[in-house]
């Protein structure tokens, strides 16, 4: 099994910064991609940022230039640094990891964390 745990959410003033972290553990053979998604009340879950094993990144247009995703392949962790936060960034942020479990042959996994709340006050 693969477990995904987020940390670092909280309350921040508009214009401020916040960092999120995500740790992936379990019977992991490899992690192909890790990403952050968010879901605001009444909205669909949307991709915020994603990073692959080679550290290539992809960002939603709404966060480009403000958010930075980084990955620690040794510790199977991914981080999201959020700067210049806006009220529209408020949401529950979810970490996602896609890869293969240790098995013969390897079994694909697509796992989610429980989410962490980011609240932005104006």
PDB file of C-alpha atoms in Angstrom:
ATOM      1  CA  UNK A   1       0.000   0.000   0.000  1.00  0.00           C
ATOM      2  CA  UNK A   2       0.990   3.591  -0.553  1.00  0.00           C
ATOM      3  CA  UNK A   3       0.251   6.367   1.912  1.00  0.00           C
ATOM      4  CA  UNK A   4       0.192  10.073   1.139  1.00  0.00           C
ATOM      5  CA  UNK A   5       0.232  12.636   3.950  1.00  0.00           C
ATOM      6  CA  UNK A   6       0.092  16.418   3.546  1.00  0.00           C
ATOM      7  CA  UNK A   7       1.114  19.055   6.047  1.00  0.00           C
ATOM      8  CA  UNK A   8       1.534  22.798   6.224  1.00  0.00           C
ATOM      9  CA  UNK A   9      -1.881  24.259   5.559  1.00  0.00           C
ATOM     10  CA  UNK A  10      -3.293  27.082   7.604  1.00  0.00           C
ATOM     11  CA  UNK A  11      -4.454  30.664   7.676  1.00  0.00           C
ATOM     12  CA  UNK A  12      -2.512  33.398   5.922  1.00  0.00           C
ATOM     13  CA  UNK A  13      -3.207  36.992   4.971  1.00  0.00           C
ATOM     14  CA  UNK A  14      -3.622  37.937   1.353  1.00  0.00           C
ATOM     15  CA  UNK A  15      -0.212  38.664  -0.107  1.00  0.00           C
ATOM     16  CA  UNK A  16       1.467  36.315   2.310  1.00  0.00           C
ATOM     17  CA  UNK A  17       3.232  33.013   1.830  1.00  0.00           C
ATOM     18  CA  UNK A  18       2.673  29.442   2.883  1.00  0.00           C
ATOM     19  CA  UNK A  19       4.441  26.168   2.246  1.00  0.00           C
ATOM     20  CA  UNK A  20       2.870  22.738   1.900  1.00  0.00           C
ATOM     21  CA  UNK A  21       4.677  19.432   2.176  1.00  0.00           C
ATOM     22  CA  UNK A  22       3.685  15.920   1.210  1.00  0.00           C
ATOM     23  CA  UNK A  23       5.303  12.647   2.148  1.00  0.00           C
ATOM     24  CA  UNK A  24       4.693   9.402   0.278  1.00  0.00           C
ATOM     25  CA  UNK A  25       5.464   6.084   1.930  1.00  0.00           C
ATOM     26  CA  UNK A  26       4.792   2.404   1.514  1.00  0.00           C
ATOM     27  CA  UNK A  27       5.723  -0.320  -0.929  1.00  0.00           C
ATOM     28  CA  UNK A  28       7.087   2.081  -3.533  1.00  0.00           C
ATOM     29  CA  UNK A  29       9.134   0.976  -6.506  1.00  0.00           C
ATOM     30  CA  UNK A  30       9.086   4.328  -8.260  1.00  0.00           C
ATOM     31  CA  UNK A  31       7.119   7.575  -8.294  1.00  0.00           C
ATOM     32  CA  UNK A  32       6.460   8.848 -11.794  1.00  0.00           C
ATOM     33  CA  UNK A  33       4.768  12.114 -10.903  1.00  0.00           C
ATOM     34  CA  UNK A  34       3.713  14.065  -7.849  1.00  0.00           C
ATOM     35  CA  UNK A  35       1.341  16.940  -7.818  1.00  0.00           C
ATOM     36  CA  UNK A  36      -0.841  19.328  -5.896  1.00  0.00           C
ATOM     37  CA  UNK A  37      -4.510  19.793  -6.588  1.00  0.00           C
ATOM     38  CA  UNK A  38      -7.034  22.026  -4.867  1.00  0.00           C
ATOM     39  CA  UNK A  39     -10.744  22.123  -4.407  1.00  0.00           C
ATOM     40  CA  UNK A  40     -12.709  25.131  -3.248  1.00  0.00           C
ATOM     41  CA  UNK A  41     -16.292  24.794  -1.957  1.00  0.00           C
ATOM     42  CA  UNK A  42     -18.693  24.171  -4.811  1.00  0.00           C
ATOM     43  CA  UNK A  43     -15.875  23.816  -7.301  1.00  0.00           C
ATOM     44  CA  UNK A  44     -14.243  20.873  -9.030  1.00  0.00           C
ATOM     45  CA  UNK A  45     -10.818  19.688  -7.998  1.00  0.00           C
ATOM     46  CA  UNK A  46      -8.189  21.315 -10.179  1.00  0.00           C
ATOM     47  CA  UNK A  47      -4.511  20.780 -10.841  1.00  0.00           C
ATOM     48  CA  UNK A  48      -2.264  23.386  -9.240  1.00  0.00           C
ATOM     49  CA  UNK A  49       1.199  22.060 -10.023  1.00  0.00           C
ATOM     50  CA  UNK A  50       2.859  18.821 -11.011  1.00  0.00           C
ATOM     51  CA  UNK A  51       6.433  17.561 -11.128  1.00  0.00           C
ATOM     52  CA  UNK A  52       7.774  14.388 -12.668  1.00  0.00           C
ATOM     53  CA  UNK A  53      10.721  12.204 -11.757  1.00  0.00           C
ATOM     54  CA  UNK A  54      13.008  14.312 -13.919  1.00  0.00           C
ATOM     55  CA  UNK A  55      11.858  17.466 -12.109  1.00  0.00           C
ATOM     56  CA  UNK A  56       9.973  18.826 -15.108  1.00  0.00           C
ATOM     57  CA  UNK A  57       7.148  20.996 -13.818  1.00  0.00           C
ATOM     58  CA  UNK A  58       3.719  22.121 -14.934  1.00  0.00           C
ATOM     59  CA  UNK A  59       1.649  24.877 -13.343  1.00  0.00           C
ATOM     60  CA  UNK A  60      -1.885  26.077 -13.659  1.00  0.00           C
ATOM     61  CA  UNK A  61      -1.954  29.490 -15.313  1.00  0.00           C
ATOM     62  CA  UNK A  62      -3.512  30.992 -12.200  1.00  0.00           C
ATOM     63  CA  UNK A  63      -0.457  30.200 -10.036  1.00  0.00           C
ATOM     64  CA  UNK A  64       2.424  30.659 -12.483  1.00  0.00           C
ATOM     65  CA  UNK A  65       5.059  32.968 -11.080  1.00  0.00           C
ATOM     66  CA  UNK A  66       3.650  32.703  -7.544  1.00  0.00           C
ATOM     67  CA  UNK A  67       3.848  29.007  -6.658  1.00  0.00           C
ATOM     68  CA  UNK A  68       6.863  26.731  -6.840  1.00  0.00           C
ATOM     69  CA  UNK A  69       6.749  22.953  -6.694  1.00  0.00           C
ATOM     70  CA  UNK A  70       9.804  20.938  -5.755  1.00  0.00           C
ATOM     71  CA  UNK A  71      10.506  17.286  -5.229  1.00  0.00           C
ATOM     72  CA  UNK A  72      12.797  15.252  -3.003  1.00  0.00           C
ATOM     73  CA  UNK A  73      13.282  11.921  -4.734  1.00  0.00           C
ATOM     74  CA  UNK A  74      15.359  10.490  -1.890  1.00  0.00           C
ATOM     75  CA  UNK A  75      12.613  11.011   0.688  1.00  0.00           C
ATOM     76  CA  UNK A  76       9.640  10.633  -1.676  1.00  0.00           C
ATOM     77  CA  UNK A  77       8.416  14.094  -0.792  1.00  0.00           C
ATOM     78  CA  UNK A  78       6.982  17.025  -2.687  1.00  0.00           C
ATOM     79  CA  UNK A  79       6.690  20.613  -1.559  1.00  0.00           C
ATOM     80  CA  UNK A  80       4.663  23.593  -2.702  1.00  0.00           C
ATOM     81  CA  UNK A  81       5.801  27.097  -1.912  1.00  0.00           C
ATOM     82  CA  UNK A  82       2.965  29.569  -2.325  1.00  0.00           C
ATOM     83  CA  UNK A  83       3.754  33.286  -2.497  1.00  0.00           C
ATOM     84  CA  UNK A  84       1.555  36.322  -3.042  1.00  0.00           C
ATOM     85  CA  UNK A  85      -1.486  34.385  -1.963  1.00  0.00           C
ATOM     86  CA  UNK A  86      -4.880  35.612  -3.080  1.00  0.00           C
ATOM     87  CA  UNK A  87      -8.348  34.980  -1.715  1.00  0.00           C
ATOM     88  CA  UNK A  88      -9.053  32.784  -4.716  1.00  0.00           C
ATOM     89  CA  UNK A  89      -6.224  30.452  -3.651  1.00  0.00           C
ATOM     90  CA  UNK A  90      -8.216  29.398  -0.601  1.00  0.00           C
ATOM     91  CA  UNK A  91      -9.142  25.735  -0.891  1.00  0.00           C
ATOM     92  CA  UNK A  92      -8.385  22.279   0.378  1.00  0.00           C
ATOM     93  CA  UNK A  93      -5.085  21.249  -1.175  1.00  0.00           C
ATOM     94  CA  UNK A  94      -4.527  17.610  -2.017  1.00  0.00           C
ATOM     95  CA  UNK A  95      -1.293  15.824  -2.777  1.00  0.00           C
ATOM     96  CA  UNK A  96      -1.278  13.175  -5.475  1.00  0.00           C
ATOM     97  CA  UNK A  97       1.369  10.600  -6.308  1.00  0.00           C
ATOM     98  CA  UNK A  98       1.447   8.274  -9.297  1.00  0.00           C
ATOM     99  CA  UNK A  99       3.919   5.473  -9.677  1.00  0.00           C
ATOM    100  CA  UNK A 100       4.530   1.769  -9.233  1.00  0.00           C
ATOM    101  CA  UNK A 101       4.492  -0.427  -6.159  1.00  0.00           C
ATOM    102  CA  UNK A 102       7.123  -2.996  -5.402  1.00  0.00           C
ATOM    103  CA  UNK A 103       5.767  -6.168  -6.956  1.00  0.00           C
ATOM    104  CA  UNK A 104       6.533  -8.522  -9.794  1.00  0.00           C
ATOM    105  CA  UNK A 105       5.441  -7.170 -12.152  1.00  0.00           C
ATOM    106  CA  UNK A 106       5.193  -3.666 -10.617  1.00  0.00           C
ATOM    107  CA  UNK A 107       1.648  -2.507  -9.865  1.00  0.00           C
ATOM    108  CA  UNK A 108       0.633   1.042 -10.708  1.00  0.00           C
ATOM    109  CA  UNK A 109      -0.687   3.279  -7.945  1.00  0.00           C
ATOM    110  CA  UNK A 110      -2.477   6.617  -8.024  1.00  0.00           C
ATOM    111  CA  UNK A 111      -2.782   7.789  -4.432  1.00  0.00           C
ATOM    112  CA  UNK A 112      -4.203  10.853  -2.711  1.00  0.00           C
ATOM    113  CA  UNK A 113      -3.693  12.462   0.630  1.00  0.00           C
ATOM    114  CA  UNK A 114      -6.506  13.526   2.917  1.00  0.00           C
ATOM    115  CA  UNK A 115      -6.104  17.205   2.074  1.00  0.00           C
ATOM    116  CA  UNK A 116      -4.978  20.262   3.974  1.00  0.00           C
ATOM    117  CA  UNK A 117      -6.931  23.496   4.289  1.00  0.00           C
ATOM    118  CA  UNK A 118      -5.482  26.778   3.047  1.00  0.00           C
ATOM    119  CA  UNK A 119      -7.408  29.856   4.139  1.00  0.00           C
ATOM    120  CA  UNK A 120      -6.544  33.318   2.851  1.00  0.00           C
ATOM    121  CA  UNK A 121      -7.864  36.325   4.721  1.00  0.00           C
ATOM    122  CA  UNK A 122      -8.303  39.657   2.997  1.00  0.00           C
TER     123      UNK A 122
END
